[in-house]
Amino acid sequence: MIYYKTAEEIERIRDSSLLVARTLGEVAKHIEPGVTSLQLDKIAEEFIRDHGGVPAFKGYGGFPNSLCMSPNEQVVHGIPNNVPYVSGDLISVDCGVLKDGFYGDSAYTFAVGEVTEEIKQLMKVTKESLYRGIGVALPGKRLHDISYEIQTYCEKHGYSVVRELVGHGIGRNLHESPEVPNFGKRGSGLKLQEGLVIAIEPMINMGTRNVVHGKDGWTIRTADGKPSAHFEHTIAIQKDKAEILSSFEYVEEVLKERNALIV
Ligand code: MG
Ligand code: MG
């Protein structure tokens, strides 16, 4: 069952999504060689709670932390730990917040210190594919037009699209119908209409699309150990456009100030 949102509900989801955006901005201030994912997770949790939210992932299905922190060959759902980051790491940071009854969800992939040109290109294409998908998320289009756009753009650049994990509807629940795959056939799937709120989140691999599940029950890794990138926005389909409810502005303001990589 798909829950279409009223304008007022969309404003609440925007509120939550902007708290996620600002939380990712806090992470951006501190992500550098030597810091650990557990330290960043603590900063994020405090920031979320200080601003009237609840970390959506903490306790979700038993997940132990507030952020999913997935370095390098980890695709998503990495559990924060005590391993210090080193220059060259590629870190997907995924954050969800519950505030006033509604969820927001967004992810950003950060470069730690200096990363290779190959990794920069993977980050850039993954982020661009997200915006290309959002660009076709218009009323009257089909859900898999988004999927097709992301898939063809990434494959054209020689990358592969994870099949096991997908985007999702979002609102009063963190994960609602419909599923939003990052691969699919143009012109198929649900007809998009005003009030649909979804999280679009390409998970793009440098090598094989195949993934393996970690023994911890959470961590998803690429099967060949090559890097993977992940960007996510929560968006609403409006009368004549797709509106992004989350934002990378907070993150990128900080990265700019720190002279860090923005792809
Ligand atoms: Mg997410
Ligand atoms: Mg999500």
Short mmCIF file of C-alpha atoms and ligand atoms in Angstrom, two decimals:
data_model
loop_
_atom_site.label_atom_id
_atom_site.label_comp_id
_atom_site.label_asym_id
_atom_site.label_seq_id
_atom_site.Cartn_x
_atom_site.Cartn_y
_atom_site.Cartn_z
CA MET A 1 0.00 0.00 0.00
CA ILE A 2 1.30 3.42 -0.98
CA TYR A 3 0.64 6.40 1.28
CA TYR A 4 0.42 9.64 -0.68
CA LYS A 5 1.28 12.63 1.49
CA THR A 6 -0.55 15.89 2.02
CA ALA A 7 1.30 19.20 1.72
CA GLU A 8 1.46 19.39 5.50
CA GLU A 9 2.93 15.91 5.81
CA ILE A 10 5.51 16.77 3.17
CA GLU A 11 6.57 19.77 5.27
CA ARG A 12 7.15 17.47 8.24
CA ILE A 13 9.21 15.10 6.11
CA ARG A 14 11.17 18.13 4.89
CA ASP A 15 11.85 19.09 8.51
CA SER A 16 13.22 15.64 9.29
CA SER A 17 15.18 15.50 6.05
CA LEU A 18 16.80 18.87 6.76
CA LEU A 19 17.81 17.67 10.21
CA VAL A 20 19.46 14.73 8.45
CA ALA A 21 21.17 17.20 6.09
CA ARG A 22 22.49 19.27 8.99
CA THR A 23 23.64 16.14 10.79
CA LEU A 24 25.63 15.11 7.72
CA GLY A 25 27.06 18.65 7.81
CA GLU A 26 28.30 17.97 11.35
CA VAL A 27 29.91 14.75 10.13
CA ALA A 28 31.57 16.77 7.34
CA LYS A 29 33.22 19.00 9.95
CA HIS A 30 34.99 16.09 11.58
CA ILE A 31 35.64 13.47 8.91
CA GLU A 32 39.42 13.22 8.36
CA PRO A 33 42.32 10.81 8.78
CA GLY A 34 42.54 9.53 12.37
CA VAL A 35 38.87 9.92 13.27
CA THR A 36 36.80 6.78 13.85
CA SER A 37 33.30 6.04 12.66
CA LEU A 38 32.21 5.57 16.28
CA GLN A 39 33.33 9.11 17.11
CA LEU A 40 31.36 10.47 14.14
CA ASP A 41 28.35 8.38 15.13
CA LYS A 42 28.38 9.91 18.61
CA ILE A 43 28.57 13.45 17.19
CA ALA A 44 25.63 12.67 14.92
CA GLU A 45 23.48 11.12 17.62
CA GLU A 46 24.00 14.08 19.97
CA PHE A 47 23.25 16.56 17.21
CA ILE A 48 20.03 14.77 16.24
CA ARG A 49 18.79 14.55 19.84
CA ASP A 50 19.78 18.17 20.58
CA HIS A 51 17.53 19.21 17.69
CA GLY A 52 14.43 17.33 18.72
CA GLY A 53 14.93 14.24 16.62
CA VAL A 54 15.53 10.57 17.21
CA PRO A 55 18.17 8.64 15.21
CA ALA A 56 16.03 6.46 12.95
CA PHE A 57 18.53 3.67 12.43
CA LYS A 58 19.42 3.09 16.08
CA GLY A 59 17.54 -0.02 17.12
CA TYR A 60 15.97 -0.43 13.66
CA GLY A 61 15.92 -4.20 13.20
CA GLY A 62 18.54 -4.23 15.95
CA PHE A 63 21.03 -1.91 14.20
CA PRO A 64 23.32 -0.66 16.99
CA ASN A 65 24.13 2.91 15.88
CA SER A 66 22.77 6.18 14.52
CA LEU A 67 24.75 6.23 11.27
CA CYS A 68 25.52 3.55 8.73
CA MET A 69 29.21 4.10 7.97
CA SER A 70 30.42 2.08 5.02
CA PRO A 71 34.08 2.46 4.01
CA ASN A 72 35.57 1.53 0.62
CA GLU A 73 34.32 -1.93 -0.43
CA GLN A 74 31.37 -1.72 1.96
CA VAL A 75 28.27 -0.78 0.01
CA VAL A 76 25.86 0.09 2.83
CA HIS A 77 24.84 -0.78 6.41
CA GLY A 78 28.38 -0.67 7.80
CA ILE A 79 28.45 -0.61 11.61
CA PRO A 80 30.56 2.16 13.20
CA ASN A 81 33.74 0.89 14.87
CA ASN A 82 37.06 1.99 16.38
CA VAL A 83 39.18 1.79 13.23
CA PRO A 84 40.68 5.21 12.43
CA TYR A 85 40.11 6.47 8.91
CA VAL A 86 43.16 6.91 6.69
CA SER A 87 43.76 9.19 3.74
CA GLY A 88 42.35 7.57 0.62
CA ASP A 89 39.27 6.12 2.30
CA LEU A 90 35.89 6.50 0.66
CA ILE A 91 33.10 6.60 3.25
CA SER A 92 29.37 6.32 2.62
CA VAL A 93 27.55 7.96 5.53
CA ASP A 94 23.83 7.20 5.70
CA CYS A 95 21.63 8.98 8.21
CA GLY A 96 17.95 8.78 9.12
CA VAL A 97 15.92 10.85 11.55
CA LEU A 98 12.47 10.58 13.09
CA LYS A 99 10.99 13.91 14.13
CA ASP A 100 7.37 14.80 14.89
CA GLY A 101 6.17 11.46 13.56
CA PHE A 102 7.93 11.58 10.19
CA TYR A 103 11.19 10.22 8.83
CA GLY A 104 13.91 11.75 6.68
CA ASP A 105 16.72 9.78 5.04
CA SER A 106 19.82 10.88 3.15
CA ALA A 107 23.34 9.65 2.44
CA TYR A 108 26.58 11.24 1.25
CA THR A 109 29.86 9.63 0.24
CA PHE A 110 32.94 11.43 1.58
CA ALA A 111 36.58 11.26 0.54
CA VAL A 112 39.02 11.10 3.47
CA GLY A 113 42.17 13.08 2.70
CA GLU A 114 43.39 12.37 -0.83
CA VAL A 115 41.59 9.74 -2.87
CA THR A 116 42.56 8.41 -6.30
CA GLU A 117 41.18 9.84 -9.54
CA GLU A 118 39.37 6.53 -10.06
CA ILE A 119 37.52 6.96 -6.77
CA LYS A 120 36.70 10.61 -7.49
CA GLN A 121 35.13 9.57 -10.77
CA LEU A 122 33.05 6.85 -9.08
CA MET A 123 31.80 9.39 -6.53
CA LYS A 124 31.02 11.95 -9.21
CA VAL A 125 29.10 9.59 -11.47
CA THR A 126 27.13 8.14 -8.53
CA LYS A 127 26.11 11.60 -7.35
CA GLU A 128 25.24 12.69 -10.88
CA SER A 129 23.13 9.58 -11.37
CA LEU A 130 21.08 10.51 -8.30
CA TYR A 131 20.29 13.93 -9.79
CA ARG A 132 19.56 12.39 -13.17
CA GLY A 133 17.08 10.05 -11.51
CA ILE A 134 15.47 12.95 -9.66
CA GLY A 135 15.29 14.83 -12.96
CA VAL A 136 12.84 12.31 -14.39
CA ALA A 137 10.81 11.89 -11.18
CA LEU A 138 7.91 13.89 -12.60
CA PRO A 139 4.15 13.39 -12.40
CA GLY A 140 3.01 11.17 -15.25
CA LYS A 141 6.36 9.43 -15.56
CA ARG A 142 6.85 5.87 -14.33
CA LEU A 143 8.84 4.78 -11.30
CA HIS A 144 11.27 2.74 -13.38
CA ASP A 145 12.06 5.77 -15.52
CA ILE A 146 14.07 6.85 -12.48
CA SER A 147 15.66 3.39 -12.22
CA TYR A 148 16.48 3.29 -15.94
CA GLU A 149 18.06 6.73 -15.86
CA ILE A 150 20.35 5.82 -12.95
CA GLN A 151 21.30 2.45 -14.39
CA THR A 152 22.08 3.58 -17.92
CA TYR A 153 24.08 6.59 -16.72
CA CYS A 154 26.25 4.51 -14.39
CA GLU A 155 26.71 1.60 -16.78
CA LYS A 156 27.68 4.01 -19.55
CA HIS A 157 30.58 5.02 -17.30
CA GLY A 158 31.62 1.40 -16.78
CA TYR A 159 30.14 0.96 -13.31
CA SER A 160 27.65 -1.57 -12.03
CA VAL A 161 24.41 -1.24 -10.10
CA VAL A 162 23.70 -3.24 -6.96
CA ARG A 163 20.52 -5.28 -7.34
CA GLU A 164 19.91 -6.44 -3.77
CA LEU A 165 19.32 -2.99 -2.27
CA VAL A 166 16.91 -0.32 -3.43
CA GLY A 167 15.41 3.04 -2.54
CA HIS A 168 12.00 3.27 -0.92
CA GLY A 169 8.92 5.24 -0.01
CA ILE A 170 9.23 7.17 3.24
CA GLY A 171 6.92 9.01 5.64
CA ARG A 172 5.49 7.75 8.89
CA ASN A 173 7.70 4.71 8.29
CA LEU A 174 11.37 4.68 7.40
CA HIS A 175 10.72 2.18 4.63
CA GLU A 176 7.39 2.24 2.82
CA SER A 177 6.16 1.11 -0.58
CA PRO A 178 7.13 1.48 -3.32
CA GLU A 179 10.60 0.04 -3.74
CA VAL A 180 12.78 2.30 -5.90
CA PRO A 181 15.37 0.16 -7.69
CA ASN A 182 18.42 1.69 -9.32
CA PHE A 183 17.95 -0.53 -12.36
CA GLY A 184 14.91 -1.14 -14.52
CA LYS A 185 12.97 -0.76 -17.71
CA ARG A 186 11.95 2.66 -18.95
CA GLY A 187 8.20 3.24 -19.06
CA SER A 188 7.38 0.59 -16.46
CA GLY A 189 6.35 0.57 -12.82
CA LEU A 190 4.08 2.79 -10.78
CA LYS A 191 2.80 5.98 -12.38
CA LEU A 192 4.29 8.90 -10.44
CA GLN A 193 1.84 11.37 -8.96
CA GLU A 194 1.70 14.30 -6.60
CA GLY A 195 2.16 13.34 -2.96
CA LEU A 196 4.51 10.42 -3.52
CA VAL A 197 7.56 10.75 -1.26
CA ILE A 198 10.52 8.50 -1.93
CA ALA A 199 14.17 8.09 -1.03
CA ILE A 200 16.30 7.60 -4.16
CA GLU A 201 19.69 6.06 -3.37
CA PRO A 202 22.00 4.75 -6.08
CA MET A 203 24.56 2.26 -4.74
CA ILE A 204 27.17 2.03 -7.47
CA ASN A 205 30.16 -0.31 -7.67
CA MET A 206 33.45 0.19 -9.47
CA GLY A 207 33.65 -3.53 -10.31
CA THR A 208 31.12 -6.33 -10.11
CA ARG A 209 27.55 -5.61 -9.12
CA ASN A 210 27.55 -8.66 -6.86
CA VAL A 211 27.59 -8.18 -3.12
CA VAL A 212 28.19 -10.34 -0.06
CA HIS A 213 26.55 -10.11 3.34
CA GLY A 214 28.79 -9.74 6.37
CA LYS A 215 28.80 -12.11 9.32
CA ASP A 216 27.64 -9.25 11.56
CA GLY A 217 24.25 -9.54 9.87
CA TRP A 218 24.41 -5.99 8.47
CA THR A 219 27.43 -5.03 6.43
CA ILE A 220 27.03 -5.37 2.67
CA ARG A 221 30.32 -5.53 0.72
CA THR A 222 31.22 -5.77 -2.94
CA ALA A 223 32.03 -9.37 -3.87
CA ASP A 224 35.29 -8.35 -5.56
CA GLY A 225 36.45 -5.95 -2.81
CA LYS A 226 36.39 -2.93 -5.14
CA PRO A 227 34.96 0.39 -3.92
CA SER A 228 31.30 1.38 -3.91
CA ALA A 229 29.66 4.80 -3.61
CA HIS A 230 26.22 5.86 -2.35
CA PHE A 231 24.26 9.12 -2.43
CA GLU A 232 20.66 9.51 -1.29
CA HIS A 233 18.00 12.19 -1.24
CA THR A 234 14.44 12.14 0.09
CA ILE A 235 12.21 13.74 -2.54
CA ALA A 236 8.54 14.61 -3.02
CA ILE A 237 6.69 14.47 -6.31
CA GLN A 238 4.88 17.78 -6.62
CA LYS A 239 2.33 18.93 -9.19
CA ASP A 240 4.89 19.71 -11.87
CA LYS A 241 8.29 18.83 -10.45
CA ALA A 242 10.34 16.70 -8.13
CA GLU A 243 11.28 18.56 -4.99
CA ILE A 244 14.34 17.54 -3.00
CA LEU A 245 13.46 17.60 0.71
CA SER A 246 16.92 16.72 2.01
CA SER A 247 19.98 18.75 1.05
CA PHE A 248 23.72 18.44 0.46
CA GLU A 249 24.21 22.18 0.97
CA TYR A 250 25.21 21.88 4.63
CA VAL A 251 27.79 19.21 3.84
CA GLU A 252 29.21 21.02 0.85
CA GLU A 253 29.47 24.38 2.61
CA VAL A 254 31.66 22.67 5.20
CA LEU A 255 33.68 20.75 2.63
CA LYS A 256 34.31 23.97 0.72
CA GLU A 257 35.50 25.71 3.87
CA ARG A 258 37.80 22.80 4.64
CA ASN A 259 39.11 22.66 1.06
CA ALA A 260 37.94 19.07 0.86
CA LEU A 261 36.77 17.25 -2.24
CA ILE A 262 33.34 18.08 -3.64
CA VAL A 263 32.52 15.95 -6.69
MG MG B 1 19.57 6.18 3.90
MG MG B 2 17.11 4.95 2.41
#
